[in-house]
Amino acid sequence: VMQDPSVDQSIQDCTTALRILNYCSRTVQQNMAVKSRKSSPAADPFADNSSATNVAKAKDESAIASSISFRESEWIIAQKMAACLLQLSELHLIRGSWRDAQYYLEKGHELGEKLHSRIMKFKFLVAFSDFHLRCGSLDSSASNLKDAKEVQPLGEIYIREDAELNMAAGNVDADQGCLSDAVKSYNAAEENFNKMIDAGYIATIEDLVQR
C-alpha cells in the first residue's frame, strides 16, 4: 500500500462527503415516509360536494408535487453518492488498496441496480472493467464491458459515455495484443471527444437541457 498524505487526505474528504450524502438520503426518505403516513382529515358531510372535490384535487396535486420534489432530491443525492463511490474506488486504486477499491465499485453498482439506473450501472461496469484489467483478470474485464454495452444509454447526450466505452474497449484489446482492434476503439473514442467540443454539438446539448 502506497502511503501518500495527499491521497490519504483525499480519501478522508471523499469518505466524509459520502457519509453526509448518506445522512441526507436517509433524511429525505424519512420525511417522505412521514408525509405519506399523514392521513387526510375526515370529509365534512355538510360541505358542498363540488367544493370538497376541488379541495381533494388540490391536496392530491400538492401531494404529487411534493413526491416529485422528494424524488428529484433523492436522485440528485444518489448521483453525488455515485460520483463519490467512483472517486473513492479510483483513490484506493492509486493507494494500492485493491479490496477497498472493489468494495466501493460493488456499492456503486448496487446503487445503480436499486435505482434501476442504466447510466449508473453502465459507469460502474466500465469502472469494474478497468479494475479487473489492472488486476490482470482479462476475462472478467471483457465480461464487464459486454455487460456495460447491454445497459449503455443511447442518444446524442451520451457521447461521453460512448467515449468511455470505446476507451475501455481499446485498453482491453491492447492488453490482449489485438492492436488493430485497439486502434479502432481509440479512433472511435477520439471521434467522440472531437464531437463533444464541437460548437454545434454543444448548442444541441444546451437545447436538450433547457427542454
Short mmCIF file of C-alpha atoms in Angstrom, two decimals:
data_model
loop_
_atom_site.label_atom_id
_atom_site.label_comp_id
_atom_site.label_asym_id
_atom_site.label_seq_id
_atom_site.Cartn_x
_atom_site.Cartn_y
_atom_site.Cartn_z
CA VAL A 1 0.00 0.00 0.00
CA MET A 2 1.40 3.37 -1.02
CA GLN A 3 1.47 5.97 1.75
CA ASP A 4 0.76 9.39 0.26
CA PRO A 5 -0.56 12.16 2.54
CA SER A 6 -2.42 13.86 -0.32
CA VAL A 7 -4.14 10.63 -1.38
CA ASP A 8 -4.99 9.73 2.21
CA GLN A 9 -6.46 13.20 2.77
CA SER A 10 -8.49 12.92 -0.44
CA ILE A 11 -9.86 9.55 0.69
CA GLN A 12 -10.78 11.03 4.06
CA ASP A 13 -12.52 14.03 2.48
CA CYS A 14 -14.40 11.86 -0.02
CA THR A 15 -15.46 9.44 2.72
CA THR A 16 -16.78 12.36 4.79
CA ALA A 17 -18.73 13.64 1.79
CA LEU A 18 -20.24 10.18 1.27
CA ARG A 19 -21.33 10.00 4.92
CA ILE A 20 -23.01 13.40 4.65
CA LEU A 21 -24.82 12.32 1.48
CA ASN A 22 -25.95 9.11 3.20
CA TYR A 23 -27.36 11.19 6.03
CA CYS A 24 -29.14 13.49 3.56
CA SER A 25 -30.59 10.48 1.74
CA ARG A 26 -31.94 8.97 4.96
CA THR A 27 -33.42 12.32 5.97
CA VAL A 28 -35.22 12.73 2.66
CA GLN A 29 -36.60 9.18 2.85
CA GLN A 30 -37.77 9.68 6.44
CA ASN A 31 -39.50 12.95 5.55
CA MET A 32 -41.21 11.28 2.62
CA ALA A 33 -42.38 8.42 4.85
CA VAL A 34 -43.80 10.90 7.37
CA LYS A 35 -45.71 12.76 4.66
CA SER A 36 -47.14 9.53 3.23
CA ARG A 37 -48.36 8.43 6.68
CA LYS A 38 -50.27 11.61 7.33
CA SER A 39 -53.95 10.88 6.89
CA SER A 40 -56.33 13.35 5.34
CA PRO A 41 -58.91 14.93 7.69
CA ALA A 42 -62.41 13.49 7.63
CA ALA A 43 -64.67 14.95 4.98
CA ASP A 44 -67.38 17.36 6.08
CA PRO A 45 -70.75 15.68 5.26
CA PHE A 46 -72.45 19.10 5.09
CA ALA A 47 -69.90 20.63 2.73
CA ASP A 48 -70.71 21.36 -0.89
CA ASN A 49 -69.69 18.34 -2.99
CA SER A 50 -68.02 20.37 -5.71
CA SER A 51 -66.08 22.34 -3.11
CA ALA A 52 -64.96 19.15 -1.37
CA THR A 53 -63.91 17.67 -4.70
CA ASN A 54 -61.84 20.73 -5.52
CA VAL A 55 -60.16 20.63 -2.11
CA ALA A 56 -59.36 16.92 -2.51
CA LYS A 57 -58.00 17.54 -6.00
CA ALA A 58 -55.80 20.37 -4.75
CA LYS A 59 -54.47 18.14 -1.97
CA ASP A 60 -53.74 15.36 -4.47
CA GLU A 61 -51.87 17.76 -6.73
CA SER A 62 -49.92 19.11 -3.78
CA ALA A 63 -49.01 15.58 -2.67
CA ILE A 64 -47.88 14.66 -6.19
CA ALA A 65 -45.75 17.80 -6.47
CA SER A 66 -44.23 17.09 -3.07
CA SER A 67 -43.49 13.48 -4.05
CA ILE A 68 -41.83 14.58 -7.30
CA SER A 69 -39.75 17.11 -5.40
CA PHE A 70 -38.58 14.46 -2.94
CA ARG A 71 -37.78 12.02 -5.75
CA GLU A 72 -35.76 14.66 -7.59
CA SER A 73 -33.86 15.37 -4.38
CA GLU A 74 -33.18 11.66 -3.90
CA TRP A 75 -31.93 11.34 -7.48
CA ILE A 76 -29.57 14.31 -7.13
CA ILE A 77 -28.20 12.88 -3.88
CA ALA A 78 -27.82 9.44 -5.48
CA GLN A 79 -25.86 10.93 -8.39
CA LYS A 80 -23.48 12.63 -5.98
CA MET A 81 -23.12 9.40 -3.99
CA ALA A 82 -22.24 7.53 -7.18
CA ALA A 83 -19.61 10.15 -8.01
CA CYS A 84 -18.11 9.77 -4.52
CA LEU A 85 -18.04 5.97 -4.82
CA LEU A 86 -16.29 6.15 -8.19
CA GLN A 87 -13.78 8.64 -6.82
CA LEU A 88 -13.12 6.54 -3.72
CA SER A 89 -12.52 3.48 -5.86
CA GLU A 90 -10.01 5.35 -8.03
CA LEU A 91 -8.25 6.82 -4.98
CA HIS A 92 -7.90 3.39 -3.38
CA LEU A 93 -6.50 2.02 -6.65
CA ILE A 94 -3.90 4.79 -6.61
CA ARG A 95 -3.16 3.99 -3.00
CA GLY A 96 -2.94 0.27 -3.74
CA SER A 97 -5.91 -0.73 -1.57
CA TRP A 98 -7.43 -3.14 -4.09
CA ARG A 99 -10.07 -4.65 -1.81
CA ASP A 100 -11.31 -1.22 -0.77
CA ALA A 101 -11.48 -0.17 -4.42
CA GLN A 102 -13.54 -3.26 -5.25
CA TYR A 103 -15.82 -2.63 -2.27
CA TYR A 104 -16.76 0.87 -3.46
CA LEU A 105 -17.31 -0.35 -7.02
CA GLU A 106 -19.67 -3.04 -5.73
CA LYS A 107 -21.56 -0.49 -3.62
CA GLY A 108 -21.90 1.80 -6.63
CA HIS A 109 -23.21 -0.97 -8.87
CA GLU A 110 -25.68 -1.98 -6.14
CA LEU A 111 -26.89 1.63 -6.02
CA GLY A 112 -27.45 1.59 -9.77
CA GLU A 113 -29.39 -1.69 -9.50
CA LYS A 114 -31.52 -0.32 -6.67
CA LEU A 115 -32.40 2.81 -8.63
CA HIS A 116 -32.80 0.92 -11.94
CA SER A 117 -30.43 3.50 -13.43
CA ARG A 118 -28.89 2.35 -16.71
CA ILE A 119 -26.29 5.12 -16.78
CA MET A 120 -25.19 4.43 -13.20
CA LYS A 121 -24.87 0.69 -13.83
CA PHE A 122 -23.02 1.46 -17.06
CA LYS A 123 -20.45 3.70 -15.38
CA PHE A 124 -19.67 1.18 -12.65
CA LEU A 125 -19.42 -1.71 -15.11
CA VAL A 126 -16.90 0.28 -17.16
CA ALA A 127 -15.02 1.08 -13.94
CA PHE A 128 -15.13 -2.61 -12.98
CA SER A 129 -13.66 -3.46 -16.39
CA ASP A 130 -10.73 -1.15 -15.71
CA PHE A 131 -10.32 -2.58 -12.20
CA HIS A 132 -10.17 -6.17 -13.46
CA LEU A 133 -7.81 -5.16 -16.26
CA ARG A 134 -5.41 -3.67 -13.72
CA CYS A 135 -5.69 -6.87 -11.69
CA GLY A 136 -4.83 -8.95 -14.75
CA SER A 137 -8.28 -10.57 -14.99
CA LEU A 138 -8.82 -10.14 -18.73
CA ASP A 139 -11.87 -12.41 -18.93
CA SER A 140 -13.65 -10.52 -16.15
CA SER A 141 -12.70 -7.19 -17.72
CA ALA A 142 -14.10 -8.23 -21.11
CA SER A 143 -17.25 -9.58 -19.43
CA ASN A 144 -17.79 -6.27 -17.64
CA LEU A 145 -17.54 -4.43 -20.96
CA LYS A 146 -20.07 -6.79 -22.54
CA ASP A 147 -22.50 -6.12 -19.69
CA ALA A 148 -21.83 -2.38 -19.98
CA LYS A 149 -22.77 -2.42 -23.68
CA GLU A 150 -26.10 -4.04 -22.81
CA VAL A 151 -27.10 -1.21 -20.47
CA GLN A 152 -25.32 1.62 -22.29
CA PRO A 153 -27.60 4.67 -22.55
CA LEU A 154 -28.01 5.79 -26.15
CA GLY A 155 -28.59 9.18 -27.71
CA GLU A 156 -26.80 12.41 -28.59
CA ILE A 157 -26.49 13.43 -24.97
CA TYR A 158 -24.50 10.30 -24.07
CA ILE A 159 -21.47 10.71 -26.34
CA ARG A 160 -19.20 10.96 -23.31
CA GLU A 161 -20.34 7.52 -22.17
CA ASP A 162 -19.73 6.18 -25.68
CA ALA A 163 -16.19 7.58 -25.50
CA GLU A 164 -15.64 5.93 -22.11
CA LEU A 165 -16.74 2.58 -23.51
CA ASN A 166 -14.51 2.91 -26.58
CA MET A 167 -11.51 3.82 -24.42
CA ALA A 168 -12.14 0.86 -22.12
CA ALA A 169 -12.54 -1.48 -25.11
CA GLY A 170 -9.28 -0.16 -26.56
CA ASN A 171 -7.48 -0.85 -23.29
CA VAL A 172 -8.76 -4.43 -23.18
CA ASP A 173 -7.87 -5.05 -26.83
CA ALA A 174 -4.38 -3.61 -26.33
CA ASP A 175 -3.80 -5.78 -23.27
CA GLN A 176 -4.87 -8.84 -25.24
CA GLY A 177 -2.46 -7.96 -28.04
CA CYS A 178 -5.22 -7.10 -30.53
CA LEU A 179 -3.56 -3.87 -31.56
CA SER A 180 -5.59 -3.23 -34.72
CA ASP A 181 -8.85 -3.52 -32.75
CA ALA A 182 -7.40 -1.30 -30.03
CA VAL A 183 -6.54 1.40 -32.57
CA LYS A 184 -10.09 1.26 -33.97
CA SER A 185 -11.55 1.72 -30.49
CA TYR A 186 -9.19 4.59 -29.68
CA ASN A 187 -10.01 6.27 -33.00
CA ALA A 188 -13.72 5.95 -32.24
CA ALA A 189 -13.12 7.48 -28.80
CA GLU A 190 -11.19 10.35 -30.42
CA GLU A 191 -14.14 10.99 -32.73
CA ASN A 192 -16.40 11.11 -29.68
CA PHE A 193 -14.12 13.59 -27.92
CA ASN A 194 -13.88 15.80 -31.02
CA LYS A 195 -17.65 15.84 -31.32
CA MET A 196 -18.01 16.78 -27.65
CA ILE A 197 -16.04 20.01 -28.20
CA ASP A 198 -17.80 20.85 -31.47
CA ALA A 199 -19.77 24.10 -31.20
CA GLY A 200 -22.79 22.65 -32.98
CA TYR A 201 -22.95 19.66 -30.64
CA ILE A 202 -22.61 21.87 -27.56
CA ALA A 203 -25.50 24.02 -28.78
CA THR A 204 -27.61 20.89 -29.33
CA ILE A 205 -26.90 19.65 -25.81
CA GLU A 206 -27.72 23.04 -24.31
CA ASP A 207 -31.04 22.98 -26.17
CA LEU A 208 -31.83 19.48 -24.86
CA VAL A 209 -31.00 20.50 -21.28
CA GLN A 210 -33.20 23.61 -21.49
CA ARG A 211 -36.15 21.48 -22.57
#
